Each structure stands twice: as C-alpha cells, then as structure tokens.
Amino acid sequence: MRLQDWRLLRIVLRVGPAVCAITCLLVVIMPELGRSAELQWAPWVLGLLVLGIPHGAMDHRVGAMPALASRRSFFFIGYVGIVLLVLLIWQLRPLAALIGFLVVAGFHFGQGDLYWNRMIRNPGDAEVRERPDLLGSVLFLAVRGSIPVIVPVLAFSDEFAVSAQSLMSLMTQSSTPWVLSDLYRQTAIGLLVVLILVQLTASALCALRSSREVRRLTLVESVETGFLITFFCVVPPVLAMGVYFNGWHAVRHIGRLILQDPLSLMLVRRGRIGRAVARFHLATLPTTFVAVAFAISLTLFLRSRQWNVPDIGLMGLALASALTVPHVLVVLHMDRIQHVWKRTRGSGFVNSKC
C-alpha cells in the first residue's frame, strides 16, 4: 500500500467510531431517542440503502474474479444453493438456525475488523510492518465479533427477553417464558471479560516487542474495543446494531472493495476519493435495486396475507442469515487470497486480485 492510500484508510477507520460516538452522545442527551421505534429503525431504513445492501452487492464480482473466472456459473449456483439450504434449515430447525446465525454474524463482524487490523500492520511499501500472530488474530476476531452480538443481550436483558419470547414462541410454538437468569448473565459477563482481558494482554505483550508505530496502533485498537463495549451498553440494541452494521461494518467492507478495483485505487491515489466511492455505488446499483425491489415485494405480500410484525421479523431474520452465510464465504475467499491469516513474502492487501 502506498502512502497516498492512507487518506482513504484514515477515512474508513474513522467513520465508524465517529458515527457511533455521535449516536451515543445523542442518546445520552436525548433519552427519548432510545424510546422512539421510528428513530431506532431509521439507521436500518436509510443505512441499508446506501451502505448495508451495497456492501454485499459485489459478492458476485468478488467471488467470480480471477481465482474463479472459469467457473462463474458454478459460483452463482453455489451462492443460490447455500441461500436455499439456510432457508431450509430455518424451516426444519429454526432454533439451530438462529444460534448458527448469531455465531456466523459474530464471526463476520470480527472478520471485517481483522482485515484492517492486519492491513495497517502490513501496508506494503509503508514503514509499519508486523508478522501475523495466529493466536492474536483469533483472539482479536473473537473479541470484536462477540461485542456486537453478546453485549447488547447482556446490557438490555429485559428488552431482549421480550423479543426473544416472541421469537421463540413463533419458532417452537411454545409459550414457556424465556428468561435470561442472573446466573447465566453473570457467567456470560465473566467469560466475555476474561476473553477481552486475555486479548488486550496478548496484544500489549506483542506490541512491546514491536516498533513504536505498532504500539501506537495497538493502543488505538484497544481504545476502539473499549469504546464499542460502551456504545453497545448505552445505545438501545435496534439503534446500536443499525448504526454499527451500516456505519462501521459496511463502511469498512466497502473501503476494502474500493482498494481492490484498479481504477478506483488510481482515483484514490489521485485524491479523488469521492469519485471512487461513486464508482463503487454505480457498480452495485443493479444488485441493490433488485434487493430493494424484492424486499418491498415480500413486505407487501406478507401484509396482504395479514402477517403480524413478529412473523415478518422472523422472515426477515431468516433471509438475512441466508444471505449472510454465502457472503461470509466470499469474504473468507478474499482473506485467503490476501493472506490475512498468513502473511507471505511479496503479498499485498491492496489490489491483490481477489
């Protein structure tokens, strides 16, 4: 990565913390924000159109690039096949599907942050370099992936219990009250605290043996981790996930994709970041349009069948998980090509033809 590319890197890495910080501040100043259903869902409605859906709308190009160029039809068949398989699991074993979705979602969130963790430490011809540490990478992914999935449940256990009860009654046809007992809650908190402390300690010990710049980067990432925990403890879950998913996770993945396109990379190096972003959104427009049209059609269909809100929510959750699983596999393909887990001599994170 050339030094000119760091301008985009700084923007990508600062957008998420900035948006989350503003949201956190607004919730503290205006508590009614956390009680308004319309305002809580606003980041989802607006963010999905601009960031959330486009961040996965390039899967068909990423997955069918040089490594699979001769088997494009195989990629599309496999992608659709995985989506249908996940939906079938939701039909047959909804509880197992839900648990699997949470695990996969947590892995993917950690996966997104891990790429930038590795990339800023191995930026090609810049001076900062660090050999990858497998254990450190696993711990970093586990912590960053656990925070968005586990912390909201623990911080807002009462609200989560109501939603979980509604969801469980739909999936299992059972009216048994769903309660997160104090024992389970305290155990989960203890395990999460231990995991975070182990990860931060391991990062600090590794940084002490590295350069001054790596120590600075490690400190920044540790502060980010603490900030994410605070964010999900303060902001109500629906609003927090909407802001995090679109403003943090999706933005970082879009930045990663922009750096893989040669023309967009050239625009970035010329300081035309706006044009590079516009080029990305133009490329994702057809897929985004199809996804939005499908979502609107499905919603109208469900309303005509007089489905209630929990039914529609369960259907939306199933569709989200069905699209998430193949998307995660595509990103794993990118990770392998870009040597996120195993840095090799001469490999690069930028424009590595994934």
Tab-separated table of C-alpha atoms in Angstrom:
chain	number	residue	atom	x	y	z
A	1	MET	CA	0.000	0.000	0.000
A	2	ARG	CA	1.374	3.369	-0.989
A	3	LEU	CA	1.426	6.281	1.388
A	4	GLN	CA	-1.189	8.087	-0.758
A	5	ASP	CA	-3.702	5.338	0.075
A	6	TRP	CA	-3.607	6.155	3.779
A	7	ARG	CA	-6.011	9.029	3.210
A	8	LEU	CA	-8.794	6.568	2.345
A	9	LEU	CA	-7.686	4.272	5.169
A	10	ARG	CA	-7.994	7.057	7.724
A	11	ILE	CA	-11.457	7.995	6.450
A	12	VAL	CA	-12.702	4.395	6.508
A	13	LEU	CA	-11.381	3.700	10.003
A	14	ARG	CA	-12.680	6.971	11.469
A	15	VAL	CA	-16.233	6.915	10.076
A	16	GLY	CA	-17.414	4.072	12.322
A	17	PRO	CA	-16.131	5.466	15.640
A	18	ALA	CA	-17.363	8.947	14.721
A	19	VAL	CA	-20.900	7.815	13.838
A	20	CYS	CA	-21.111	5.593	16.924
A	21	ALA	CA	-19.830	8.391	19.170
A	22	ILE	CA	-22.400	10.851	17.813
A	23	THR	CA	-25.187	8.308	18.315
A	24	CYS	CA	-24.022	7.581	21.857
A	25	LEU	CA	-23.936	11.289	22.671
A	26	LEU	CA	-27.418	11.869	21.233
A	27	VAL	CA	-28.871	9.003	23.277
A	28	VAL	CA	-27.349	10.421	26.463
A	29	ILE	CA	-28.540	13.973	25.724
A	30	MET	CA	-31.960	12.931	24.359
A	31	PRO	CA	-33.129	9.726	26.115
A	32	GLU	CA	-36.372	9.797	24.097
A	33	LEU	CA	-34.280	8.797	21.084
A	34	GLY	CA	-33.867	5.367	22.607
A	35	ARG	CA	-37.614	5.035	23.186
A	36	SER	CA	-38.823	6.015	19.722
A	37	ALA	CA	-39.333	2.967	17.483
A	38	GLU	CA	-39.296	5.114	14.336
A	39	LEU	CA	-35.968	6.732	15.201
A	40	GLN	CA	-34.433	3.420	16.255
A	41	TRP	CA	-35.227	1.841	12.888
A	42	ALA	CA	-34.154	4.910	10.864
A	43	PRO	CA	-30.482	3.824	10.530
A	44	TRP	CA	-31.681	0.484	9.135
A	45	VAL	CA	-34.011	2.024	6.552
A	46	LEU	CA	-31.547	4.678	5.391
A	47	GLY	CA	-28.304	2.822	6.035
A	48	LEU	CA	-29.258	-0.378	4.221
A	49	LEU	CA	-29.976	1.517	1.003
A	50	VAL	CA	-26.702	3.440	0.982
A	51	LEU	CA	-24.301	1.105	2.792
A	52	GLY	CA	-25.743	-2.153	4.100
A	53	ILE	CA	-27.034	-3.691	0.875
A	54	PRO	CA	-24.240	-2.292	-1.368
A	55	HIS	CA	-21.560	-3.736	0.946
A	56	GLY	CA	-22.657	-7.237	-0.091
A	57	ALA	CA	-23.799	-6.365	-3.597
A	58	MET	CA	-20.349	-7.036	-5.075
A	59	ASP	CA	-20.195	-10.680	-3.980
A	60	HIS	CA	-20.934	-11.904	-7.496
A	61	ARG	CA	-17.908	-9.998	-8.812
A	62	VAL	CA	-15.558	-10.763	-5.936
A	63	GLY	CA	-16.356	-14.457	-5.942
A	64	ALA	CA	-16.066	-14.730	-9.723
A	65	MET	CA	-12.827	-12.771	-10.138
A	66	PRO	CA	-9.590	-14.373	-11.464
A	67	ALA	CA	-9.480	-17.239	-8.955
A	68	LEU	CA	-12.887	-18.494	-10.149
A	69	ALA	CA	-13.141	-16.753	-13.516
A	70	SER	CA	-13.535	-20.026	-15.451
A	71	ARG	CA	-16.379	-21.171	-13.196
A	72	ARG	CA	-18.701	-18.176	-12.884
A	73	SER	CA	-21.831	-20.306	-13.300
A	74	PHE	CA	-20.556	-22.624	-10.551
A	75	PHE	CA	-20.224	-19.616	-8.228
A	76	PHE	CA	-23.778	-18.394	-8.849
A	77	ILE	CA	-25.257	-21.872	-8.450
A	78	GLY	CA	-23.314	-22.392	-5.227
A	79	TYR	CA	-24.323	-18.978	-3.859
A	80	VAL	CA	-28.022	-19.525	-4.511
A	81	GLY	CA	-27.782	-23.121	-3.289
A	82	ILE	CA	-26.368	-22.003	0.074
A	83	VAL	CA	-29.144	-19.410	0.448
A	84	LEU	CA	-31.810	-22.072	-0.174
A	85	LEU	CA	-30.098	-24.514	2.186
A	86	VAL	CA	-30.060	-21.979	5.033
A	87	LEU	CA	-33.756	-21.208	4.463
A	88	LEU	CA	-34.487	-24.938	4.586
A	89	ILE	CA	-32.680	-25.204	7.931
A	90	TRP	CA	-34.807	-22.340	9.238
A	91	GLN	CA	-37.881	-24.295	8.187
A	92	LEU	CA	-36.779	-27.586	9.767
A	93	ARG	CA	-34.656	-26.474	12.768
A	94	PRO	CA	-35.379	-22.779	13.463
A	95	LEU	CA	-33.675	-22.689	16.873
A	96	ALA	CA	-30.480	-24.246	15.495
A	97	ALA	CA	-30.640	-21.812	12.557
A	98	LEU	CA	-30.926	-18.845	14.925
A	99	ILE	CA	-27.950	-19.959	17.020
A	100	GLY	CA	-25.933	-20.638	13.877
A	101	PHE	CA	-26.789	-17.208	12.501
A	102	LEU	CA	-25.590	-15.458	15.661
A	103	VAL	CA	-22.304	-17.391	15.554
A	104	VAL	CA	-21.775	-16.650	11.860
A	105	ALA	CA	-22.689	-12.975	12.328
A	106	GLY	CA	-20.233	-12.626	15.209
A	107	PHE	CA	-17.505	-14.292	13.155
A	108	HIS	CA	-18.192	-11.984	10.217
A	109	PHE	CA	-18.082	-8.816	12.309
A	110	GLY	CA	-14.735	-9.888	13.744
A	111	GLN	CA	-13.597	-10.920	10.274
A	112	GLY	CA	-14.266	-7.408	8.948
A	113	ASP	CA	-12.196	-5.717	11.648
A	114	LEU	CA	-9.410	-8.307	11.438
A	115	TYR	CA	-8.674	-7.390	7.817
A	116	TRP	CA	-7.949	-3.792	8.797
A	117	ASN	CA	-6.004	-4.951	11.853
A	118	ARG	CA	-3.700	-6.955	9.575
A	119	MET	CA	-3.608	-4.437	6.745
A	120	ILE	CA	-2.465	-1.406	8.735
A	121	ARG	CA	0.365	-3.517	10.140
A	122	ASN	CA	1.466	-4.723	6.690
A	123	PRO	CA	0.796	-1.821	4.327
A	124	GLY	CA	3.188	-2.820	1.553
A	125	ASP	CA	5.788	-0.137	0.921
A	126	ALA	CA	4.977	1.877	4.054
A	127	GLU	CA	7.203	1.518	7.093
A	128	VAL	CA	4.842	-0.223	9.526
A	129	ARG	CA	5.322	-3.993	9.409
A	130	GLU	CA	4.475	-6.794	11.790
A	131	ARG	CA	4.478	-10.563	11.391
A	132	PRO	CA	0.989	-12.081	11.800
A	133	ASP	CA	0.294	-13.792	15.099
A	134	LEU	CA	-2.276	-16.592	14.659
A	135	LEU	CA	-3.352	-16.666	18.312
A	136	GLY	CA	-3.509	-12.871	18.425
A	137	SER	CA	-5.637	-12.810	15.253
A	138	VAL	CA	-8.044	-15.411	16.652
A	139	LEU	CA	-8.408	-13.507	19.932
A	140	PHE	CA	-8.911	-10.192	18.118
A	141	LEU	CA	-11.591	-11.699	15.862
A	142	ALA	CA	-13.326	-13.351	18.830
A	143	VAL	CA	-13.460	-10.118	20.844
A	144	ARG	CA	-14.546	-7.825	18.018
A	145	GLY	CA	-17.116	-10.370	16.855
A	146	SER	CA	-18.523	-11.062	20.332
A	147	ILE	CA	-19.130	-7.446	21.307
A	148	PRO	CA	-21.944	-6.634	18.789
A	149	VAL	CA	-23.661	-9.996	19.359
A	150	ILE	CA	-23.318	-10.559	23.124
A	151	VAL	CA	-23.021	-7.148	24.807
A	152	PRO	CA	-26.495	-5.855	23.716
A	153	VAL	CA	-28.109	-9.022	25.102
A	154	LEU	CA	-26.357	-8.616	28.443
A	155	ALA	CA	-26.814	-4.853	28.692
A	156	PHE	CA	-30.505	-4.866	27.724
A	157	SER	CA	-31.540	-8.291	29.024
A	158	ASP	CA	-35.122	-7.257	29.885
A	159	GLU	CA	-35.864	-5.838	26.434
A	160	PHE	CA	-34.141	-8.786	24.809
A	161	ALA	CA	-36.225	-11.246	26.839
A	162	VAL	CA	-39.451	-9.771	25.421
A	163	SER	CA	-38.219	-10.049	21.826
A	164	ALA	CA	-36.754	-13.495	22.436
A	165	GLN	CA	-40.024	-14.732	23.936
A	166	SER	CA	-41.953	-13.578	20.875
A	167	LEU	CA	-39.414	-15.162	18.547
A	168	MET	CA	-39.211	-18.443	20.466
A	169	SER	CA	-42.999	-18.805	20.542
A	170	LEU	CA	-43.065	-18.476	16.756
A	171	MET	CA	-40.214	-20.940	16.175
A	172	THR	CA	-41.109	-23.629	18.735
A	173	GLN	CA	-44.850	-22.990	19.229
A	174	SER	CA	-44.129	-22.905	22.954
A	175	SER	CA	-45.497	-20.416	25.492
A	176	THR	CA	-42.815	-21.160	28.083
A	177	PRO	CA	-41.411	-17.832	29.356
A	178	TRP	CA	-37.913	-17.100	28.127
A	179	VAL	CA	-35.761	-15.616	30.885
A	180	LEU	CA	-32.038	-14.911	30.990
A	181	SER	CA	-31.282	-15.917	34.566
A	182	ASP	CA	-28.829	-13.962	36.696
A	183	LEU	CA	-26.515	-16.977	36.792
A	184	TYR	CA	-26.309	-17.237	33.008
A	185	ARG	CA	-25.964	-13.486	32.661
A	186	GLN	CA	-23.162	-13.233	35.222
A	187	THR	CA	-21.388	-16.248	33.716
A	188	ALA	CA	-21.585	-14.732	30.220
A	189	ILE	CA	-20.292	-11.401	31.509
A	190	GLY	CA	-17.416	-13.131	33.300
A	191	LEU	CA	-16.408	-15.154	30.227
A	192	LEU	CA	-16.576	-12.090	27.988
A	193	VAL	CA	-14.487	-10.020	30.419
A	194	VAL	CA	-11.866	-12.782	30.604
A	195	LEU	CA	-11.761	-13.055	26.797
A	196	ILE	CA	-11.308	-9.301	26.408
A	197	LEU	CA	-8.611	-9.108	29.105
A	198	VAL	CA	-6.707	-12.022	27.550
A	199	GLN	CA	-6.865	-10.395	24.119
A	200	LEU	CA	-5.770	-6.979	25.368
A	201	THR	CA	-2.932	-8.523	27.397
A	202	ALA	CA	-1.731	-10.607	24.461
A	203	SER	CA	-1.837	-7.544	22.189
A	204	ALA	CA	0.103	-5.459	24.715
A	205	LEU	CA	2.798	-8.118	25.150
A	206	CYS	CA	3.142	-8.477	21.389
A	207	ALA	CA	3.293	-4.700	20.932
A	208	LEU	CA	6.069	-4.349	23.498
A	209	ARG	CA	8.302	-6.432	21.226
A	210	SER	CA	7.366	-4.408	18.142
A	211	SER	CA	8.062	-0.957	16.765
A	212	ARG	CA	6.787	2.272	18.272
A	213	GLU	CA	4.210	2.651	15.477
A	214	VAL	CA	2.817	-0.833	16.105
A	215	ARG	CA	2.482	0.018	19.798
A	216	ARG	CA	0.523	3.120	18.850
A	217	LEU	CA	-1.761	1.117	16.564
A	218	THR	CA	-2.321	-1.465	19.303
A	219	LEU	CA	-3.309	1.274	21.743
A	220	VAL	CA	-5.770	2.744	19.229
A	221	GLU	CA	-7.375	-0.655	18.645
A	222	SER	CA	-7.654	-1.289	22.378
A	223	VAL	CA	-9.392	2.059	22.843
A	224	GLU	CA	-11.736	1.143	19.962
A	225	THR	CA	-12.609	-2.123	21.696
A	226	GLY	CA	-13.438	-0.293	24.932
A	227	PHE	CA	-15.473	2.259	23.010
A	228	LEU	CA	-17.516	-0.464	21.254
A	229	ILE	CA	-18.358	-2.039	24.605
A	230	THR	CA	-19.513	1.337	25.937
A	231	PHE	CA	-21.508	2.028	22.784
A	232	PHE	CA	-23.483	-1.232	22.960
A	233	CYS	CA	-24.051	-0.769	26.700
A	234	VAL	CA	-25.517	2.733	26.272
A	235	VAL	CA	-27.394	2.659	22.951
A	236	PRO	CA	-30.577	0.525	22.649
A	237	PRO	CA	-29.970	-2.676	20.631
A	238	VAL	CA	-32.001	-1.911	17.477
A	239	LEU	CA	-30.483	1.541	17.097
A	240	ALA	CA	-26.998	0.344	18.054
A	241	MET	CA	-26.972	-2.512	15.543
A	242	GLY	CA	-28.340	-0.282	12.778
A	243	VAL	CA	-25.595	2.282	13.320
A	244	TYR	CA	-22.841	-0.309	13.819
A	245	PHE	CA	-23.766	-2.542	10.887
A	246	ASN	CA	-24.096	0.276	8.378
A	247	GLY	CA	-21.737	2.938	9.707
A	248	TRP	CA	-18.945	0.682	10.970
A	249	HIS	CA	-19.012	-2.772	9.397
A	250	ALA	CA	-20.407	-1.945	5.941
A	251	VAL	CA	-18.222	1.146	5.530
A	252	ARG	CA	-15.073	-0.858	6.255
A	253	HIS	CA	-16.002	-3.592	3.807
A	254	ILE	CA	-16.795	-1.037	1.104
A	255	GLY	CA	-13.404	0.577	1.698
A	256	ARG	CA	-11.787	-2.826	1.304
A	257	LEU	CA	-13.580	-3.429	-2.001
A	258	ILE	CA	-12.629	0.002	-3.351
A	259	LEU	CA	-8.966	-0.808	-2.777
A	260	GLN	CA	-9.308	-3.985	-4.873
A	261	ASP	CA	-10.508	-2.208	-8.006
A	262	PRO	CA	-7.524	-0.888	-10.047
A	263	LEU	CA	-9.369	2.151	-11.436
A	264	SER	CA	-10.853	3.068	-8.049
A	265	LEU	CA	-7.421	2.659	-6.469
A	266	MET	CA	-5.973	5.005	-9.074
A	267	LEU	CA	-8.659	7.581	-8.253
A	268	VAL	CA	-7.848	7.256	-4.538
A	269	ARG	CA	-4.160	7.835	-5.216
A	270	ARG	CA	-5.059	10.967	-7.155
A	271	GLY	CA	-7.080	12.246	-4.229
A	272	ARG	CA	-10.457	11.652	-5.915
A	273	ILE	CA	-11.976	9.573	-3.156
A	274	GLY	CA	-15.493	10.847	-3.869
A	275	ARG	CA	-15.306	9.594	-7.439
A	276	ALA	CA	-14.006	6.227	-6.249
A	277	VAL	CA	-16.958	5.885	-3.861
A	278	ALA	CA	-19.386	6.958	-6.597
A	279	ARG	CA	-17.866	4.365	-8.941
A	280	PHE	CA	-18.436	1.665	-6.333
A	281	HIS	CA	-22.084	2.614	-5.787
A	282	LEU	CA	-22.704	2.798	-9.516
A	283	ALA	CA	-21.340	-0.742	-9.880
A	284	THR	CA	-23.592	-2.033	-7.081
A	285	LEU	CA	-26.715	-0.167	-8.237
A	286	PRO	CA	-28.309	-3.041	-10.249
A	287	THR	CA	-27.895	-5.592	-7.437
A	288	THR	CA	-29.064	-3.082	-4.816
A	289	PHE	CA	-32.133	-2.249	-6.911
A	290	VAL	CA	-33.052	-5.937	-7.233
A	291	ALA	CA	-32.587	-6.497	-3.485
A	292	VAL	CA	-34.734	-3.476	-2.556
A	293	ALA	CA	-37.439	-4.441	-5.061
A	294	PHE	CA	-37.517	-7.966	-3.638
A	295	ALA	CA	-37.740	-6.690	-0.056
A	296	ILE	CA	-40.610	-4.325	-0.915
A	297	SER	CA	-42.468	-7.038	-2.839
A	298	LEU	CA	-42.058	-9.524	0.008
A	299	THR	CA	-43.269	-6.981	2.570
A	300	LEU	CA	-46.382	-6.170	0.506
A	301	PHE	CA	-47.051	-9.877	0.037
A	302	LEU	CA	-46.794	-10.587	3.755
A	303	ARG	CA	-49.089	-7.677	4.560
A	304	SER	CA	-51.660	-8.986	2.093
A	305	ARG	CA	-51.500	-12.314	3.936
A	306	GLN	CA	-52.080	-10.366	7.183
A	307	TRP	CA	-48.822	-11.498	8.794
A	308	ASN	CA	-48.096	-9.723	12.067
A	309	VAL	CA	-44.882	-7.936	12.984
A	310	PRO	CA	-43.186	-10.922	14.718
A	311	ASP	CA	-43.890	-13.140	11.683
A	312	ILE	CA	-42.372	-10.572	9.321
A	313	GLY	CA	-39.440	-10.099	11.699
A	314	LEU	CA	-38.759	-13.836	11.738
A	315	MET	CA	-38.921	-13.989	7.947
A	316	GLY	CA	-36.532	-11.028	7.715
A	317	LEU	CA	-34.135	-12.713	10.142
A	318	ALA	CA	-34.184	-15.924	8.091
A	319	LEU	CA	-33.500	-14.034	4.850
A	320	ALA	CA	-30.698	-12.033	6.469
A	321	SER	CA	-28.991	-15.198	7.693
A	322	ALA	CA	-29.473	-16.910	4.326
A	323	LEU	CA	-27.632	-14.057	2.598
A	324	THR	CA	-25.018	-13.723	5.337
A	325	VAL	CA	-23.647	-17.272	5.086
A	326	PRO	CA	-22.540	-17.129	1.400
A	327	HIS	CA	-21.333	-13.552	1.924
A	328	VAL	CA	-19.073	-14.754	4.745
A	329	LEU	CA	-17.678	-17.471	2.459
A	330	VAL	CA	-16.901	-14.855	-0.204
A	331	VAL	CA	-15.057	-12.743	2.367
A	332	LEU	CA	-13.158	-15.848	3.503
A	333	HIS	CA	-12.087	-16.244	-0.124
A	334	MET	CA	-10.829	-12.660	-0.057
A	335	ASP	CA	-8.997	-13.321	3.214
A	336	ARG	CA	-7.246	-16.343	1.705
A	337	ILE	CA	-6.155	-14.525	-1.457
A	338	GLN	CA	-4.989	-11.504	0.533
A	339	HIS	CA	-3.147	-13.595	3.160
A	340	VAL	CA	-4.996	-12.063	6.093
A	341	TRP	CA	-4.204	-15.069	8.266
A	342	LYS	CA	-0.806	-15.979	6.849
A	343	ARG	CA	1.379	-13.193	5.538
A	344	THR	CA	3.746	-14.350	2.778
A	345	ARG	CA	6.660	-12.501	1.221
A	346	GLY	CA	5.537	-10.258	-1.595
A	347	SER	CA	1.830	-10.493	-0.850
A	348	GLY	CA	-0.231	-7.368	-0.525
A	349	PHE	CA	-3.569	-6.374	0.913
A	350	VAL	CA	-4.239	-3.805	-1.796
A	351	ASN	CA	-5.287	-4.799	-5.313
A	352	SER	CA	-4.361	-8.453	-4.842
A	353	LYS	CA	-6.842	-9.681	-7.447
A	354	CYS	CA	-9.250	-11.444	-5.157
